[in-house]
Amino acid sequence: MTSAENLVKGGRKRSACPIASTLDILGDKWSLILVRDLLTGKQRYNQFCDSPEGVPTNLLAARLRKLEAQGVILKKPYQTRPVRYAYTLTPAGRALLPVLQEMSRWANSYIEGTWTPPEAFMSMKAKV
Amino acid sequence: MTSAENLVKGGRKRSACPIASTLDILGDKWSLILVRDLLTGKQRYNQFCDSPEGVPTNLLAARLRKLEAQGVILKKPYQTRPVRYAYTLTPAGRALLPVLQEMSRWANSYIEGTWTPPEAFMSMKAKV
DNA sequence: ATTCGTCACTTGAATATCACAAGTTACTCT
DNA sequence: AGAGTAACTTGTGATATTCAAGTGACGAAT
């Protein structure tokens, strides 16, 4: 049984289709890139900026806010003076791993010139 | 070995990351909805229009064009007089099934009020 | 032979989102 | 005092999306 605090906030859904509902939350060019970065250990704003895709900073801030509001990620200060924030995945966020693994598998099979992810990533199990 | 005609055309990639590359092709609100519809048997323009999400027709035409250009779907007339078109998935398109299955699983676990897809869909194997 | 309906789109106008560059705030370090 | 870093915000112009309506080819019905 999934407890209520582990659920994302769906907001307004286009339909009750699970695929459409997922896309309502994550269906854009940047959200899953951030989830990828979080799954591979990045935690801080500037680390996301440094990813090779080069997310615009205003979009980065907007996506982080949105994903936090939806319960996919968590933001909390890990130090004061000066205050610095760490972003982490919620259980719901971590559970996206299989989606990203399947995307990777697909891309490696059908898009030329994509990196093969580290074996560690592909064989990782989401511990929720 | 994947033969060249089964590859999608990546276009300009933000990076060689397989996840980012997948999102370059499919990272929007509508593309995977269309793939879902195609996987579940829809083939024609008006059938896509009828899906409960209500894709705007100009976007539908644009997405069909884009996905065809990228090698995810195929468009061909299935009758003349009057000419009518059927859209189908290429092997690359059919291979997206596991991605959609994982999205469904995720949504069913973490988004309240999503439909459980038919067992037939969840246990389906992509025959590429 | 005109009208009606269907299919597969296109067009236009309003609104929203995006990318890119620059600026801001709070703090530390030298 | 001045430079540097982290985490954003703001402004501007380009692009994309939504919504509504229109188009053209054809076939069937009146």
XYZ file of C-alpha atoms (C1' of nucleotides) in Angstrom:
316
model
C 0.000 0.000 0.000
C 1.468 3.340 -0.960
C 0.994 5.871 1.782
C -0.398 9.308 1.006
C 2.822 11.220 1.603
C 4.528 9.189 -1.081
C 2.079 10.273 -3.751
C 2.835 13.048 -6.168
C 0.294 15.808 -6.555
C -1.201 15.247 -9.935
C -2.716 18.684 -10.341
C -5.073 18.982 -13.281
C -4.927 15.866 -15.365
C -5.826 15.746 -19.029
C -7.156 12.260 -18.425
C -6.795 9.431 -15.935
C -4.504 7.564 -18.305
C -1.322 6.770 -16.406
C 0.847 7.716 -19.363
C -0.883 11.051 -19.891
C -0.758 11.725 -16.149
C 2.960 11.026 -16.052
C 3.480 13.383 -18.969
C 1.444 16.059 -17.194
C 4.114 16.009 -14.504
C 7.263 15.129 -16.412
C 6.477 15.660 -20.079
C 8.955 18.335 -21.026
C 12.555 18.640 -22.110
C 14.103 19.254 -18.689
C 12.320 17.514 -15.826
C 13.679 14.037 -16.455
C 17.152 15.454 -17.043
C 17.015 16.768 -13.486
C 15.778 13.429 -12.195
C 18.673 11.788 -14.023
C 21.138 14.157 -12.381
C 19.615 13.549 -8.966
C 19.770 9.794 -9.474
C 23.430 10.065 -10.350
C 24.334 11.976 -7.245
C 23.946 15.657 -8.057
C 22.271 17.652 -5.347
C 22.968 21.323 -5.848
C 21.772 24.087 -8.112
C 25.113 24.756 -9.700
C 25.713 21.092 -10.320
C 22.551 20.984 -12.411
C 23.756 24.058 -14.277
C 26.976 22.260 -15.103
C 25.276 19.362 -16.891
C 26.219 19.245 -20.555
C 22.666 19.984 -21.728
C 22.934 23.498 -20.301
C 19.560 24.159 -18.780
C 18.717 27.882 -18.654
C 18.811 29.003 -15.028
C 15.315 30.434 -15.010
C 13.945 27.132 -16.255
C 16.048 25.245 -13.766
C 14.588 27.243 -10.891
C 11.068 26.838 -12.300
C 11.434 23.067 -12.757
C 12.894 22.564 -9.312
C 9.972 24.490 -7.845
C 7.445 22.525 -9.854
C 8.938 19.122 -9.108
C 9.125 19.991 -5.436
C 5.493 21.134 -5.431
C 4.531 17.836 -7.048
C 6.402 15.722 -4.551
C 9.054 14.356 -6.875
C 11.968 16.142 -5.211
C 12.774 17.632 -1.846
C 14.644 20.853 -1.099
C 16.331 21.509 2.159
C 19.172 23.620 3.462
C 22.200 21.536 4.355
C 24.007 24.480 5.926
C 23.290 27.956 7.191
C 25.645 30.950 6.994
C 25.610 31.037 4.092
C 22.530 28.982 3.496
C 22.983 26.341 0.840
C 20.390 23.948 -0.442
C 20.454 20.270 -1.307
C 17.860 18.781 -3.615
C 17.052 15.115 -3.259
C 14.531 12.703 -4.720
C 11.478 11.582 -2.817
C 10.513 7.891 -3.004
C 8.300 8.809 -5.961
C 11.262 10.484 -7.622
C 13.550 7.525 -7.049
C 10.901 5.239 -8.487
C 11.397 6.906 -11.864
C 14.638 4.997 -12.305
C 13.098 2.196 -14.408
C 11.585 4.761 -16.765
C 14.997 6.319 -17.309
C 16.635 2.923 -17.704
C 14.165 1.973 -20.419
C 14.700 5.304 -22.152
C 18.433 4.665 -22.083
C 18.004 1.204 -23.499
C 15.797 2.580 -26.251
C 18.188 5.379 -27.135
C 21.175 3.041 -27.210
C 19.297 0.804 -29.622
C 17.748 3.426 -31.865
C 19.602 6.726 -31.674
C 23.029 6.812 -33.157
C 25.867 8.164 -31.080
C 24.375 7.920 -27.617
C 26.563 7.032 -24.669
C 26.113 3.703 -23.013
C 25.355 4.557 -19.400
C 27.603 3.084 -16.725
C 26.657 -0.484 -15.879
C 26.109 0.750 -12.333
C 23.231 2.918 -13.568
C 21.619 0.293 -15.751
C 21.661 -2.395 -13.098
C 20.697 -0.065 -10.271
C 17.558 -0.984 -8.385
C 15.286 1.740 -7.108
C 15.168 1.439 -3.345
C 11.968 3.237 -2.546
C 23.031 -5.410 -34.680
C 20.511 -2.695 -35.397
C 20.411 -1.887 -39.091
C 20.521 1.697 -40.244
C 16.929 1.900 -41.437
C 15.721 1.068 -37.963
C 17.441 4.067 -36.419
C 15.624 7.266 -35.646
C 17.111 10.502 -36.895
C 18.392 12.200 -33.833
C 18.705 15.662 -35.299
C 20.567 18.105 -33.088
C 21.239 16.567 -29.729
C 21.816 18.584 -26.572
C 24.247 15.887 -25.506
C 25.040 12.250 -26.240
C 23.259 11.182 -23.065
C 20.675 8.570 -24.042
C 18.064 10.114 -21.757
C 18.587 13.623 -23.091
C 18.586 12.277 -26.650
C 15.313 10.466 -26.066
C 13.813 13.648 -24.677
C 15.021 15.596 -27.702
C 12.769 13.355 -29.783
C 9.902 12.581 -27.413
C 10.151 15.079 -24.581
C 6.864 16.915 -24.849
C 3.275 16.560 -23.748
C 1.936 14.859 -26.876
C 4.425 12.611 -28.655
C 4.189 9.682 -26.273
C 0.408 10.006 -26.155
C 0.443 9.343 -29.888
C 2.780 6.398 -29.469
C 0.420 5.053 -26.818
C -2.523 5.365 -29.201
C -0.598 3.672 -31.976
C 0.419 0.841 -29.663
C -3.195 0.314 -28.715
C -4.392 0.025 -32.265
C -5.281 3.524 -33.411
C -4.096 4.334 -36.871
C -5.970 7.329 -38.207
C -5.910 11.074 -37.732
C -9.421 11.316 -36.392
C -8.878 8.471 -33.993
C -6.042 10.437 -32.404
C -8.339 13.456 -32.211
C -10.855 11.370 -30.315
C -8.474 10.468 -27.504
C -9.650 11.899 -24.199
C -6.657 14.218 -23.850
C -7.894 16.279 -26.793
C -4.786 17.132 -28.749
C -5.159 20.345 -30.788
C -5.318 19.399 -34.443
C -2.475 21.642 -35.541
C -0.212 20.069 -32.935
C -1.378 16.633 -33.948
C -0.404 17.291 -37.543
C 2.905 18.799 -36.429
C 3.752 15.882 -34.128
C 2.839 13.278 -36.728
C 5.096 15.052 -39.202
C 7.942 15.268 -36.714
C 7.671 11.677 -35.557
C 7.531 10.494 -39.140
C 10.590 12.565 -40.026
C 12.422 11.020 -37.089
C 11.561 7.487 -38.036
C 9.281 6.665 -35.123
C 6.117 6.357 -37.178
C 5.160 5.615 -40.768
C 2.424 7.247 -42.829
C 0.897 5.595 -45.818
C -2.366 5.693 -47.722
C -4.436 2.592 -47.116
C -6.979 3.509 -49.773
C -7.387 5.866 -52.697
C -10.668 7.481 -53.741
C -10.892 9.114 -51.315
C -7.316 8.843 -50.128
C -7.076 7.924 -46.462
C -3.949 7.536 -44.414
C -2.883 5.013 -41.821
C -0.150 5.790 -39.335
C 1.822 2.908 -37.910
C 4.851 2.509 -35.692
C 8.254 1.638 -37.038
C 10.313 -0.940 -35.139
C 11.854 1.970 -33.234
C 8.382 3.197 -32.358
C 7.213 -0.217 -31.196
C 10.332 -0.500 -29.059
C 9.038 2.360 -26.916
C 6.547 -0.006 -25.297
C 8.722 -0.729 -22.232
C 9.120 2.985 -21.605
C 5.349 3.432 -21.605
C 4.862 0.356 -19.441
C 7.254 1.724 -16.840
C 5.534 5.104 -16.941
C 2.218 3.367 -16.355
C 3.608 1.407 -13.450
C 5.005 4.583 -11.944
C 1.777 6.516 -12.355
C -0.290 3.705 -10.878
C 1.976 3.684 -7.846
C 2.406 7.416 -7.333
C -0.386 9.381 -8.986
C -3.772 9.095 -7.437
C -6.705 8.247 -9.654
C -4.897 6.814 -12.667
C -6.420 3.948 -14.588
C -4.780 0.582 -14.409
C -4.044 -0.268 -18.023
C -5.459 -3.495 -19.413
C -3.358 -6.498 -18.462
C -2.928 -7.061 -22.191
C -1.012 -3.801 -22.442
C 1.160 -4.337 -19.395
C 2.203 -7.845 -20.357
C 2.633 -7.053 -24.025
C 6.049 -7.719 -25.482
C 7.438 -5.419 -28.119
C 7.996 -7.462 -31.243
C 10.468 -5.354 -33.094
C -27.304 18.914 -59.042
C -27.220 20.898 -54.898
C -26.613 20.023 -50.112
C -24.617 17.340 -46.211
C -21.166 14.933 -43.974
C -16.522 12.972 -43.241
C -11.547 12.953 -43.318
C -7.338 15.096 -42.952
C -5.635 18.678 -42.437
C -4.346 24.506 -42.445
C -4.669 29.152 -40.899
C -4.972 32.978 -37.626
C -4.897 35.245 -33.343
C -4.098 35.260 -28.399
C -1.481 33.475 -24.805
C 2.211 30.983 -22.705
C 6.653 29.195 -22.571
C 11.523 29.258 -23.844
C 16.361 30.618 -24.421
C 19.846 33.770 -23.582
C 22.057 37.362 -21.105
C 22.479 40.139 -17.303
C 21.604 41.472 -12.653
C 20.770 40.547 -7.543
C 21.458 39.024 -2.757
C 23.903 36.944 0.826
C 27.717 35.433 2.366
C 33.036 34.123 2.755
C 37.806 34.718 1.937
C 42.042 37.515 1.305
C 37.879 46.952 0.395
C 37.604 43.771 -3.342
C 36.981 39.313 -5.492
C 34.527 35.088 -5.570
C 30.740 31.687 -5.039
C 25.936 29.901 -4.624
C 21.375 30.359 -5.745
C 18.525 32.584 -7.805
C 15.516 36.655 -10.444
C 14.549 39.812 -14.189
C 14.146 41.388 -18.946
C 13.709 40.686 -23.735
C 12.796 38.591 -27.982
C 11.872 34.238 -30.267
C 9.256 30.175 -30.412
C 5.473 27.068 -29.159
C 0.918 26.101 -27.661
C -4.029 26.562 -27.428
C -8.428 27.456 -29.263
C -11.485 28.297 -32.887
C -12.507 28.395 -37.424
C -11.753 27.380 -42.244
C -10.341 24.486 -46.437
C -10.502 20.936 -50.109
C -11.350 16.420 -51.724
C -14.549 13.147 -52.029
C -18.937 10.260 -51.395
C -23.701 9.754 -50.218
C -28.326 11.496 -49.684
C -32.286 14.403 -51.252
